[in-house]
Tab-separated table of C-alpha atoms in Angstrom:
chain	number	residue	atom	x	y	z
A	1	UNK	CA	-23.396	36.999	6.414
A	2	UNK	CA	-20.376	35.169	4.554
A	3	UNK	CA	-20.412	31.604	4.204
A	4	UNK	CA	-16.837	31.223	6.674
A	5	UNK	CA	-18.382	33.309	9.383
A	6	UNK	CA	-21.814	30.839	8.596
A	7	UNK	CA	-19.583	27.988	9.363
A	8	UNK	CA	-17.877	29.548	11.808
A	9	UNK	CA	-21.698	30.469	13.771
A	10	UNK	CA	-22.687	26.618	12.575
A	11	UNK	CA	-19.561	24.915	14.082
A	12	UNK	CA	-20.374	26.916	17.895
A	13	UNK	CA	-23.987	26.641	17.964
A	14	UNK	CA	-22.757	22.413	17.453
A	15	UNK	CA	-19.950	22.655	19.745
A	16	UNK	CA	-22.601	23.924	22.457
A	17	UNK	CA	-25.387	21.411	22.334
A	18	UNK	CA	-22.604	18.957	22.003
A	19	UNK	CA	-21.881	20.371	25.566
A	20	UNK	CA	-24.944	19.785	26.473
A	21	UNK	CA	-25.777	16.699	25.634
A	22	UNK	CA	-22.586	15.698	27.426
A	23	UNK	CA	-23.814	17.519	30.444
A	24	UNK	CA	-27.163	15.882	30.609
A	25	UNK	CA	-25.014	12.575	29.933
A	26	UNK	CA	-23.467	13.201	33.381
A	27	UNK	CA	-26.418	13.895	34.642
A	28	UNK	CA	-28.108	10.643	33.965
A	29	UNK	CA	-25.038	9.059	35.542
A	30	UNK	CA	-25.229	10.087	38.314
A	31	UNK	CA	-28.952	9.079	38.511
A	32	UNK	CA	-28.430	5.463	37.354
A	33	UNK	CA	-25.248	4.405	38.911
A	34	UNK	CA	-23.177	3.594	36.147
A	35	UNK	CA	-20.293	6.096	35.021
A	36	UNK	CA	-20.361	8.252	32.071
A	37	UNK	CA	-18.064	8.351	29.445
A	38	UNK	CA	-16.920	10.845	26.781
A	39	UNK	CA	-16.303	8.959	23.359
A	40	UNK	CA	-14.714	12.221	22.355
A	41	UNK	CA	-11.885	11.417	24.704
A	42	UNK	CA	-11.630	7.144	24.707
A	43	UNK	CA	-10.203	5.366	22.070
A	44	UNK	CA	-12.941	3.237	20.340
A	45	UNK	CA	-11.495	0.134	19.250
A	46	UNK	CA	-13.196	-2.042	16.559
A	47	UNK	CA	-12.063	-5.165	17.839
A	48	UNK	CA	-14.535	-4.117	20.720
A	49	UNK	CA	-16.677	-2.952	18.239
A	50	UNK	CA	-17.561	-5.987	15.979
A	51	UNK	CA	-18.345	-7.757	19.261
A	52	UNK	CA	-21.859	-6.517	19.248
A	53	UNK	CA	-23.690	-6.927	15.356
A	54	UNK	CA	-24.446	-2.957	14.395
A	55	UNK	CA	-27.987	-3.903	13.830
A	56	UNK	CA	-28.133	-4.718	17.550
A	57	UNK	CA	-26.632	-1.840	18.890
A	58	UNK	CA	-28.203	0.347	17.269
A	59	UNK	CA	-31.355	-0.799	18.446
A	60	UNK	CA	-30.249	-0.771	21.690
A	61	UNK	CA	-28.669	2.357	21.972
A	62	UNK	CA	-25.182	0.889	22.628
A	63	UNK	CA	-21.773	-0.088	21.407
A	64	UNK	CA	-18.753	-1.367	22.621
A	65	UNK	CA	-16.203	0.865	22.701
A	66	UNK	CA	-13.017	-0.515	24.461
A	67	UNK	CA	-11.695	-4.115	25.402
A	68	UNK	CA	-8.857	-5.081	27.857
A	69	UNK	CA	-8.421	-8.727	28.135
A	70	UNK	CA	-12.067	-9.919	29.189
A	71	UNK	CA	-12.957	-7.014	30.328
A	72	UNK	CA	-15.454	-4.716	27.597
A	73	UNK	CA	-16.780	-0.733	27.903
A	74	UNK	CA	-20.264	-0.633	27.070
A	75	UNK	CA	-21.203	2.435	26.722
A	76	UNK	CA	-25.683	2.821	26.577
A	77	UNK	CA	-27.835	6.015	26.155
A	78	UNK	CA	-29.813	3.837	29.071
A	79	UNK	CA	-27.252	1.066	30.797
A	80	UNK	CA	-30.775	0.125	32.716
A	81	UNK	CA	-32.825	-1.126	29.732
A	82	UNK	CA	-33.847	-4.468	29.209
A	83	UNK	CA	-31.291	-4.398	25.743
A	84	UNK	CA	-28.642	-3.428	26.854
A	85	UNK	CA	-29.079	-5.975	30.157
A	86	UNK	CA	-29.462	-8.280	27.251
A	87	UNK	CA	-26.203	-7.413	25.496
A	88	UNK	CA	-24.395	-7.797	29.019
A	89	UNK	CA	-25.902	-11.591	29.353
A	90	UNK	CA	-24.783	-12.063	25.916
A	91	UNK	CA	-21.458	-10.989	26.469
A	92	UNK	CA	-20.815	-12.965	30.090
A	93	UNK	CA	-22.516	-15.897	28.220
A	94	UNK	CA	-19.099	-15.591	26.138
A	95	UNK	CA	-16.832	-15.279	29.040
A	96	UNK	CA	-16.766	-11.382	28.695
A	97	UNK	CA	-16.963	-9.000	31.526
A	98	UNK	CA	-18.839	-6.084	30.807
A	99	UNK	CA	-18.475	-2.625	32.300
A	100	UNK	CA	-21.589	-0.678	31.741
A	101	UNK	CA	-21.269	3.452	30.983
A	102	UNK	CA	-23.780	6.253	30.334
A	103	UNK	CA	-23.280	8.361	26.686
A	104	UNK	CA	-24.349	10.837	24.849
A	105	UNK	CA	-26.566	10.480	21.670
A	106	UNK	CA	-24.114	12.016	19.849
A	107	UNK	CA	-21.290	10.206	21.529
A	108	UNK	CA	-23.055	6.809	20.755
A	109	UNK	CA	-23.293	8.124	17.433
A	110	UNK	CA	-19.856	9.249	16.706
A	111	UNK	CA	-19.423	4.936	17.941
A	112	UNK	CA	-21.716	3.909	14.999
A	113	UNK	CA	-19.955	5.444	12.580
A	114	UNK	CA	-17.163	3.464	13.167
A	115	UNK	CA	-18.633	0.309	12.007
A	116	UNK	CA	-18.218	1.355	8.611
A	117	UNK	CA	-14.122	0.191	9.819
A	118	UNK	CA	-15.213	-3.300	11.269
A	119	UNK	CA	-14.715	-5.000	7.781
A	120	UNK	CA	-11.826	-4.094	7.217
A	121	UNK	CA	-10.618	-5.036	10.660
A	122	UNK	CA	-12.199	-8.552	10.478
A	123	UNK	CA	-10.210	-9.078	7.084
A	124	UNK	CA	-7.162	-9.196	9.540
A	125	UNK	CA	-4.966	-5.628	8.548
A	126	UNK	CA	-4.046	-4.346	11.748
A	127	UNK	CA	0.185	-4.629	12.421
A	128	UNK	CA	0.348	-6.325	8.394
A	129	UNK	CA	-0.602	-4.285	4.808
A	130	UNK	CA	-0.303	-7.573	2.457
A	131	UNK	CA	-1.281	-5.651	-0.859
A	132	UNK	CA	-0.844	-7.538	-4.305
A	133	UNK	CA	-1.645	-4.470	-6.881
A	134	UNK	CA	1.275	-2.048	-5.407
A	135	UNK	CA	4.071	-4.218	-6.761
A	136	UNK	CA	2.255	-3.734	-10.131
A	137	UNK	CA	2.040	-0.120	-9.481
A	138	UNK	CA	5.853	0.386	-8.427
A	139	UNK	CA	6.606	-1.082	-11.937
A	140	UNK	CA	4.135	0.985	-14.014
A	141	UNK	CA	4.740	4.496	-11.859
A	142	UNK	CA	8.621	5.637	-12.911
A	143	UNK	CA	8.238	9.871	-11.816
A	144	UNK	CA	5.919	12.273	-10.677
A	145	UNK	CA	4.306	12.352	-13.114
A	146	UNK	CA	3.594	8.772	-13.504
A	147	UNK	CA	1.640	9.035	-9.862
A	148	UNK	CA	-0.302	12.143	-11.108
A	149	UNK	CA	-1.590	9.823	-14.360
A	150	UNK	CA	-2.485	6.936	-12.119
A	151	UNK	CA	-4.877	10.058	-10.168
A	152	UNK	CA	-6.385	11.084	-13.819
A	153	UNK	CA	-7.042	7.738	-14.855
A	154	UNK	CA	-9.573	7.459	-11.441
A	155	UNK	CA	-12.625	8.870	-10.733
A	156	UNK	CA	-11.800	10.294	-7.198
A	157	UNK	CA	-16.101	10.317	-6.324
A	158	UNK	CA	-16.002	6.547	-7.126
A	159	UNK	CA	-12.670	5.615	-5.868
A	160	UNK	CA	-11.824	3.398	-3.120
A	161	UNK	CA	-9.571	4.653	0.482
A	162	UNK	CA	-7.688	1.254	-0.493
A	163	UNK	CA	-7.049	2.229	-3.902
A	164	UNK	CA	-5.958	5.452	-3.673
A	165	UNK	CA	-3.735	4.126	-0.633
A	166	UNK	CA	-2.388	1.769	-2.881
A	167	UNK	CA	-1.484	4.485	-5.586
A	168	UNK	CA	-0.101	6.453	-2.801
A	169	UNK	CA	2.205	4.195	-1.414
A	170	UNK	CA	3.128	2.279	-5.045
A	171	UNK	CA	4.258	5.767	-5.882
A	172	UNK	CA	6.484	6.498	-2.899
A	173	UNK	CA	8.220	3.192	-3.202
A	174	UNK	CA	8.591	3.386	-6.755
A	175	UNK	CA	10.363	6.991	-6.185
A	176	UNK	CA	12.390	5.623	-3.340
A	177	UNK	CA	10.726	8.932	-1.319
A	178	UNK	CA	12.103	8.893	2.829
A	179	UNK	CA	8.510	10.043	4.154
A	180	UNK	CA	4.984	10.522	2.844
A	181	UNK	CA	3.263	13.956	3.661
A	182	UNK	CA	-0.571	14.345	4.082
A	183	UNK	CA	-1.623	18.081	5.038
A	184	UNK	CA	-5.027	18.915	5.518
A	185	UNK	CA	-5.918	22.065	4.027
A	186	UNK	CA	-8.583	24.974	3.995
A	187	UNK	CA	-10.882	23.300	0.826
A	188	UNK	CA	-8.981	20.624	0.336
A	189	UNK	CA	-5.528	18.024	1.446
A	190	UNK	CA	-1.992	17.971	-0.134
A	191	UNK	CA	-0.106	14.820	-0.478
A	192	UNK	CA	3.658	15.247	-0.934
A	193	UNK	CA	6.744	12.866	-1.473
A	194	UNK	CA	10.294	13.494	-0.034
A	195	UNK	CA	13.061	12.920	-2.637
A	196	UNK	CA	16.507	13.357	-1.917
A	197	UNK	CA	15.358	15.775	1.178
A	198	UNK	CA	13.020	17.854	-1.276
A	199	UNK	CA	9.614	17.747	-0.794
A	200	UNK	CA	7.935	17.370	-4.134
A	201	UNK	CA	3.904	17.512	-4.483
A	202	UNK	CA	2.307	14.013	-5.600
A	203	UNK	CA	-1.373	15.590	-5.284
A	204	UNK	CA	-1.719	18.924	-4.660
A	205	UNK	CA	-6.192	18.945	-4.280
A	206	UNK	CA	-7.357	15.680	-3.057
A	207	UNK	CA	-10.880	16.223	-1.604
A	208	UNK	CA	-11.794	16.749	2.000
A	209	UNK	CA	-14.295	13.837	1.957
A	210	UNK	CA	-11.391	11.295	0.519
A	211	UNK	CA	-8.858	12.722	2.543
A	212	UNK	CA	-11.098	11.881	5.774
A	213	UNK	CA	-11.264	8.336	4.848
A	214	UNK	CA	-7.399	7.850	4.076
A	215	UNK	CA	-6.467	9.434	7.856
A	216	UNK	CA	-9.048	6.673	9.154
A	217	UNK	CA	-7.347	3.653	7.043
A	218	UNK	CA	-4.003	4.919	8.082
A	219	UNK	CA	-4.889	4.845	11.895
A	220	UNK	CA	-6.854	1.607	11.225
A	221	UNK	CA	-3.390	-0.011	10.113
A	222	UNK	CA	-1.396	1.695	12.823
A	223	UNK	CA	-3.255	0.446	15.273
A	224	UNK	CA	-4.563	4.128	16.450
A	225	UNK	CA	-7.346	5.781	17.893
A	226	UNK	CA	-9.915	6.279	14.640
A	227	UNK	CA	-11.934	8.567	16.546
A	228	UNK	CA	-9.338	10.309	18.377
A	229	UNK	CA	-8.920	13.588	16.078
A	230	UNK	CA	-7.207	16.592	18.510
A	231	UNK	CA	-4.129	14.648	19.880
A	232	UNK	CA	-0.808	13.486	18.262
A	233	UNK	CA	-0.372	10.059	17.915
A	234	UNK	CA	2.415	7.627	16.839
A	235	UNK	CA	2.250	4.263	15.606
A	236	UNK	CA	3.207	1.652	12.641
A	237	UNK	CA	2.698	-0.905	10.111
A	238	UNK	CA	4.381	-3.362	7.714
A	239	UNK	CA	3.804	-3.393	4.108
A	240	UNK	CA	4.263	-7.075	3.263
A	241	UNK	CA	5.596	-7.385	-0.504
A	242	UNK	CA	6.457	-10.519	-2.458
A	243	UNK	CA	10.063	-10.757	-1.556
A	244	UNK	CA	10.578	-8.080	1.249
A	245	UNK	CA	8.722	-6.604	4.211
A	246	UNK	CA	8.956	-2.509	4.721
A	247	UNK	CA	7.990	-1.095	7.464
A	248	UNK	CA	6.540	2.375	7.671
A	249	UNK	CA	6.118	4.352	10.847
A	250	UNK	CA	3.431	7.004	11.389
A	251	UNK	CA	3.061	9.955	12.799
A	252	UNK	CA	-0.379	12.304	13.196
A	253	UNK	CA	-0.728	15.622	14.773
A	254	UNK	CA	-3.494	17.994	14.762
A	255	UNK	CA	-3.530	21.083	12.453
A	256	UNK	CA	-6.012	23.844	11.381
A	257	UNK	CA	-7.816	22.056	8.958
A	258	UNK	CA	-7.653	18.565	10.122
A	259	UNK	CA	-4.905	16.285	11.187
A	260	UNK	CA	-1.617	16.187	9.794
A	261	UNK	CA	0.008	12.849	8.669
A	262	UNK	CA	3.714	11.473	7.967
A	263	UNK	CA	4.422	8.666	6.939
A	264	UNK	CA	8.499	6.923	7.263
A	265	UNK	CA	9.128	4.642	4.618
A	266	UNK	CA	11.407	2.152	6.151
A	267	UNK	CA	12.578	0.257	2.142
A	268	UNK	CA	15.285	-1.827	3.276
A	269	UNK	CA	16.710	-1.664	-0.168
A	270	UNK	CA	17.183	2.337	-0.312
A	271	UNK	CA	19.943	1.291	2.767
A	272	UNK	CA	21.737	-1.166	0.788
A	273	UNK	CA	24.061	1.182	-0.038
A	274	UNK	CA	27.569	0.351	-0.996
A	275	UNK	CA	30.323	2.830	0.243
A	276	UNK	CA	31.344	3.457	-3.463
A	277	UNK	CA	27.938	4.514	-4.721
A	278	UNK	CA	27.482	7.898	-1.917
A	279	UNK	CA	28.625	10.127	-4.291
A	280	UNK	CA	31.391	10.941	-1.808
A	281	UNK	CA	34.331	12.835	-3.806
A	282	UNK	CA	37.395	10.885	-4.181
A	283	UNK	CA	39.626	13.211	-2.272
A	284	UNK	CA	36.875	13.072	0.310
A	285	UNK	CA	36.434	8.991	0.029
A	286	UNK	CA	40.237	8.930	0.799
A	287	UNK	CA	39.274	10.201	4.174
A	288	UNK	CA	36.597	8.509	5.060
A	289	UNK	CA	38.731	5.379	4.532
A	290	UNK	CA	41.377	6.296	6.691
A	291	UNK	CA	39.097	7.727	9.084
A	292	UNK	CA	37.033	4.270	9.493
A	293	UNK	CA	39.838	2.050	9.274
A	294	UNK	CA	41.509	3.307	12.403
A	295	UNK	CA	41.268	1.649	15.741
A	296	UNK	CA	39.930	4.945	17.649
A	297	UNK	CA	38.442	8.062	17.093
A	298	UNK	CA	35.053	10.117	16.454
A	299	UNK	CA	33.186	10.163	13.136
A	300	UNK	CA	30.058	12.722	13.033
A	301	UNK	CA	27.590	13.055	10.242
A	302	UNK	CA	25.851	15.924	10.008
A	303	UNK	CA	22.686	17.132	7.446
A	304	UNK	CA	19.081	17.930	7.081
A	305	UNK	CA	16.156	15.401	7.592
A	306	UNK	CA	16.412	12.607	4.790
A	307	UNK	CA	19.599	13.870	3.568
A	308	UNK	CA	21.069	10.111	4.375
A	309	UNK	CA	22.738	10.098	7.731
A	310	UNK	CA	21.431	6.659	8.683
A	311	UNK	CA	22.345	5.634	4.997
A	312	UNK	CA	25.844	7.262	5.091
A	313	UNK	CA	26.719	5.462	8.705
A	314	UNK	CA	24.863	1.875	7.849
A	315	UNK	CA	27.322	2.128	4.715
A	316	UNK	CA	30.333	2.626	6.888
A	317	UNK	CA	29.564	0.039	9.109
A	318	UNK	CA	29.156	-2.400	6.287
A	319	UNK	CA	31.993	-1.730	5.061
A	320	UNK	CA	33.925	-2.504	8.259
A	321	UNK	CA	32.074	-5.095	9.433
A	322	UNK	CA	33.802	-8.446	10.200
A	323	UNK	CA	34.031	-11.623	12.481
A	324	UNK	CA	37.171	-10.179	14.250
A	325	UNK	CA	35.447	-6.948	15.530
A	326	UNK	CA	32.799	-6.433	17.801
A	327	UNK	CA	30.140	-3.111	16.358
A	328	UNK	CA	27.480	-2.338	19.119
A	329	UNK	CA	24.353	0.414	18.110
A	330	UNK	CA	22.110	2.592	20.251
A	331	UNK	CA	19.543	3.906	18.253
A	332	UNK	CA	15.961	5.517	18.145
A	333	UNK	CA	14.016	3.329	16.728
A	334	UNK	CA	16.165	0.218	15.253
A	335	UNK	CA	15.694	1.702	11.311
A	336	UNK	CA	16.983	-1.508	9.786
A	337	UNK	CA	19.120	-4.567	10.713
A	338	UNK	CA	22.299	-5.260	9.605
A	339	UNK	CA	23.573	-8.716	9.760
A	340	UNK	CA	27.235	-9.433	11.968
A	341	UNK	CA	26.155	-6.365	14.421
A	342	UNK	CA	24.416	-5.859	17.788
A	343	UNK	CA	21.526	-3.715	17.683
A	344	UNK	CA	19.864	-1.754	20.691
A	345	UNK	CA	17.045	0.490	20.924
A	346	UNK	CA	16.386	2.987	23.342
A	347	UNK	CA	13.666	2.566	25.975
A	348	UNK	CA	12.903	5.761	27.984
A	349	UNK	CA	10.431	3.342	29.885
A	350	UNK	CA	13.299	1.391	31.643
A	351	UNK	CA	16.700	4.343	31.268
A	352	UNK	CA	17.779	3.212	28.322
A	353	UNK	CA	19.026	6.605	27.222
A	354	UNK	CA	21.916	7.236	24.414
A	355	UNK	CA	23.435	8.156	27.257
A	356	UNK	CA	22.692	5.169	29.676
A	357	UNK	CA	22.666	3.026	26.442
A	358	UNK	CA	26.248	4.158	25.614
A	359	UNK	CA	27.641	3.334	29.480
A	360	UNK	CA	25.876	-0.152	29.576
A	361	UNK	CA	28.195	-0.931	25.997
A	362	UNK	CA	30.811	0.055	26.649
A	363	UNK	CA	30.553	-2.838	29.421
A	364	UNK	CA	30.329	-5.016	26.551
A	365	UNK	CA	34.019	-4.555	25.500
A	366	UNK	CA	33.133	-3.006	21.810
A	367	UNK	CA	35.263	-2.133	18.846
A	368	UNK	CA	33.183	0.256	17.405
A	369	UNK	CA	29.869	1.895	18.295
A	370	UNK	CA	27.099	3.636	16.606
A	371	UNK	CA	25.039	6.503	18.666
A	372	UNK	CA	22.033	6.878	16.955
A	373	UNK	CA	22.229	10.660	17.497
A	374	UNK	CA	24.156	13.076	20.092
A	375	UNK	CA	21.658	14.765	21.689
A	376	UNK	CA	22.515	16.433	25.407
A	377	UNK	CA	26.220	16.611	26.681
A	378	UNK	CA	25.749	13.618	28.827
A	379	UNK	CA	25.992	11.605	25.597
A	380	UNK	CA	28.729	13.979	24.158
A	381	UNK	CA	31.359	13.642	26.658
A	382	UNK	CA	30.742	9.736	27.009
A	383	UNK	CA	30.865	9.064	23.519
A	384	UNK	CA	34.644	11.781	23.146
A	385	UNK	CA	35.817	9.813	26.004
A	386	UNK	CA	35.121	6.441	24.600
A	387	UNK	CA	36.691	7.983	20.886
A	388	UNK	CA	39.961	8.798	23.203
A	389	UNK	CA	39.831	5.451	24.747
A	390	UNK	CA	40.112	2.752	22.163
A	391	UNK	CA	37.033	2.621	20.413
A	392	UNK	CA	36.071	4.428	17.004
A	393	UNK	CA	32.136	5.781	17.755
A	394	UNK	CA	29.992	6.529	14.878
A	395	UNK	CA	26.976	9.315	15.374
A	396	UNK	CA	24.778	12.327	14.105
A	397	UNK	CA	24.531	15.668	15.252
A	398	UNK	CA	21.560	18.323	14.603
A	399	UNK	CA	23.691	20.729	12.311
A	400	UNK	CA	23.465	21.568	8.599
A	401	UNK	CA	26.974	21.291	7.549
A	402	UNK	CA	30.119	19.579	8.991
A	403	UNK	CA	31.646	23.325	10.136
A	404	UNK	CA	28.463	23.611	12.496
A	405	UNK	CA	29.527	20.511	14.165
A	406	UNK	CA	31.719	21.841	16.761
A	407	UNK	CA	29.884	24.910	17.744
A	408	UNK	CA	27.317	22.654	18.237
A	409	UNK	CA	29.275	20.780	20.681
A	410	UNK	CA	30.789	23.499	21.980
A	411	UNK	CA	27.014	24.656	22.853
A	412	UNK	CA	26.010	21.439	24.250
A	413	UNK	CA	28.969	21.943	27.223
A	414	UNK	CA	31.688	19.719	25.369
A	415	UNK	CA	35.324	20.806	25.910
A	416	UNK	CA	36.467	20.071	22.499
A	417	UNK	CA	39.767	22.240	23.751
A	418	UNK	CA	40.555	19.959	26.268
A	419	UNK	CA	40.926	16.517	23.933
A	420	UNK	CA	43.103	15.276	21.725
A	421	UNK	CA	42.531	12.999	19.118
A	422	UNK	CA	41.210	12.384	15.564
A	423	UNK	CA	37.492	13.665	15.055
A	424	UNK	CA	36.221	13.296	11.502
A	425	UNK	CA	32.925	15.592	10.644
A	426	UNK	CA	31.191	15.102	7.556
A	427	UNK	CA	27.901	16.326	6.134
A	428	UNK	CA	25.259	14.409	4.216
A	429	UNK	CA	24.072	16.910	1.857
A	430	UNK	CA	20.635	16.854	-0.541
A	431	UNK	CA	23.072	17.025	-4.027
A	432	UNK	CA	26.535	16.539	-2.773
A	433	UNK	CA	29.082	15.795	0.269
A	434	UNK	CA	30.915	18.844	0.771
A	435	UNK	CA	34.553	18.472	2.021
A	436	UNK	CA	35.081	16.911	5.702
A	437	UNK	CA	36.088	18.966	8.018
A	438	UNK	CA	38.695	17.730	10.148
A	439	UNK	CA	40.420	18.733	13.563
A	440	UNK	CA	42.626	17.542	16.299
């Protein structure tokens, strides 16, 4: 027998006393009263966590898993025994209210090995990354290459989750790179960087075992689920420099190998971009001028992920920006703020749509507005009719190049036939602008 189909025979025969276990866990609740719980499916938190000393759970046979106010999930091979009555006392003694559960061994186990986390939570990074060696790194690191030395200068066996963290970011700010990949593997994980809408490898065979630990630290700081490993998740953090704060938003999914990680590097100095420094042609800047200086009309920016949409449109709005004009956004999520303008964000939660966004604005009697992207024809035909109307409306579309703009529009239900006016459609390309392409 190979050593896959080994693993393969090894991972079942665990997967089924795993079942098991969980089955006998149900069991036992059923026979003592209080409910059982799957730790395979509940967040544990480590602010519950640190609430009971490891030393005492474990001899218990308990942990604290989950916290809501007062209220704290204890979950207990035995709920009845006199330790874990003990921990309860303990806990109301503190003006807790403890909920007692049944769990698995294994369950209770997978708890434990979260306390390995509770330091790190106790030294206060959860929403906040306040790191003092990455500003050094950002000034040492200048390419590629630079990152891979910083790897080769580090024994990977003896070094830290924060220190390779810290490499890993240092070298994504020091590149200016839009996102931060981390792709689990067969034998191993891939980091990459995204430069200028290229994805370019920064470590191409970082071990399983380090890999693990990194995925942990990042949900640690984004406040997600550590032990939560076969669901996508979303979440952020802020990395707090000495003289600016950039946020980066996360996102995990569940792959083959493990989970799947990207990182957004929100550097609010990579969108301090003047309109002169695009690398917009001249013949092309001319329009772009006389496209934004007019009182009405549509301007559309198309191109790939991290191509520099947001960039390209914060640039034109700085550029127009002043005390006599009033420049509402809609976006999804707020990127970066940009002082003299009016910034929304949409809220599913409550019907703050683009679309339902857009109407509620245009009640605010705007000179210009910026849709953070046109994404259904509901949001389409409000946002021609408000170009045709008085108001010049700034937005991206999900095409490659400017031509694909208005097939896409067409496709979304748009009459572009039935208007008339000025509608400017430009791409944001990975090495150049090509021309605009223009049509009335």
């Amino acid at each position: 027998m190979t050593d896959d189909r080994k693993d393969i025979l090894q991972k079942k025969m665990s997967e089924v006393r795993r079942a098991a276990e969980e089955r006998d866990a149900e069991r036992r609740a059923a026979k003592n009263g209080c409910p059982y719980i799957d730790v395979r499916k509940v967040p544990v938190v480590t602010g519950a966590l640190k609430l009971i000393p490891e030393a005492e759970a474990r001899d218990a046979r308990a942990a604290a898993v989950e916290i809501r106010t007062h209220e704290i999930a204890v979950a207990a091979l035995d709920p009845m025994s006199l330790k874990v009555r003990k921990i309860a006392d303990d806990l109301v003694g503190r003006r807790f209210v403890p909920k007692l559960f049944t769990v698995s061994q294994s369950g209770l186990e997978e708890a434990w090995r979260l306390y390995k986390f509770v330091s790190d939570d106790q030294e206060g990074i959860t929403g906040k990354f306040e790191i003092n060696t990455v500003e050094e790194l950002t000034r040492t690191i200048k390419n590629l290459k630079g990152v891979e030395a910083e790897f080769a200068k580090r024994e990977l066996k003896k070094l830290s989750t924060t220190e390779l963290f810290q490499i890993v970011l240092a070298g994504a700010l020091a590149l200016q790179s839009s996102d931060i990949h981390f792709e689990a593997e067969e034998s191993s994980a891939r980091i990459r960087y995204r430069l200028d809408g290229l994805l370019h490898d920064a470590f191409a065979t970082l071990p399983q075992r380090n890999y693990d630990s990194l995925i942990s630290r990042i949900k640690l700081l984004s406040g997600l689920k550590i032990n939560i490993h076969g669901e996508p998740q979303d979440g952020r953090f802020t990395i707090q420099l000495l003289k600016k704060e950039i946020e980066v938003r996360v996102s995990i999914i569940p792959s083959e190998f493990g989970e799947a990680v990207v990182m957004r590097i929100l550097d609010p100095d990579s969108i301090n971009v003047d309109l002169n420094h695009l690398g917009i042609r001249a013949d092309d800047m001319d329009i772009v001028r006389r496209a934004i200086e007019k009182p009405n009309g549509l301007i559309l920016n198309t191109g790939p992920t991290g191509s520099g949409k947001t960039t390209t449109l914060y640039a034109f709005l700085r550029t127009i920006v002043k005390p006599e004009i009033k420049i509402i956004t809609v976006e999804d999520p707020i990127e970066y703020r940009l002082p003299g303008i009016e910034q929304t964000q949409t809220n599913t939660d409550v019907g703050y749509t683009f679309a339902g966004g857009l109407r509620a604005i245009l009640r605010q009697d705007p000179d210009i507005i910026l849709i953070g992207e046109i994404r259904d024809q509901e949001t389409a035909d409000i946002a021609l009719q408000a170009a045709l109307t008085g108001h010049v409306v700034f937005s991206t579309l999900h095409t490659n190049d400017a031509v694909g703009a208005v097939p896409r529009l067409v496709d979304l239900g748009v009459n572009i036939g039935g208007t008339s006016g000025d509608f400017i459609f430009t791409t944001t390309a990975v090495d150049a602008l090509p021309p605009a392409t223009r049509t009335s």
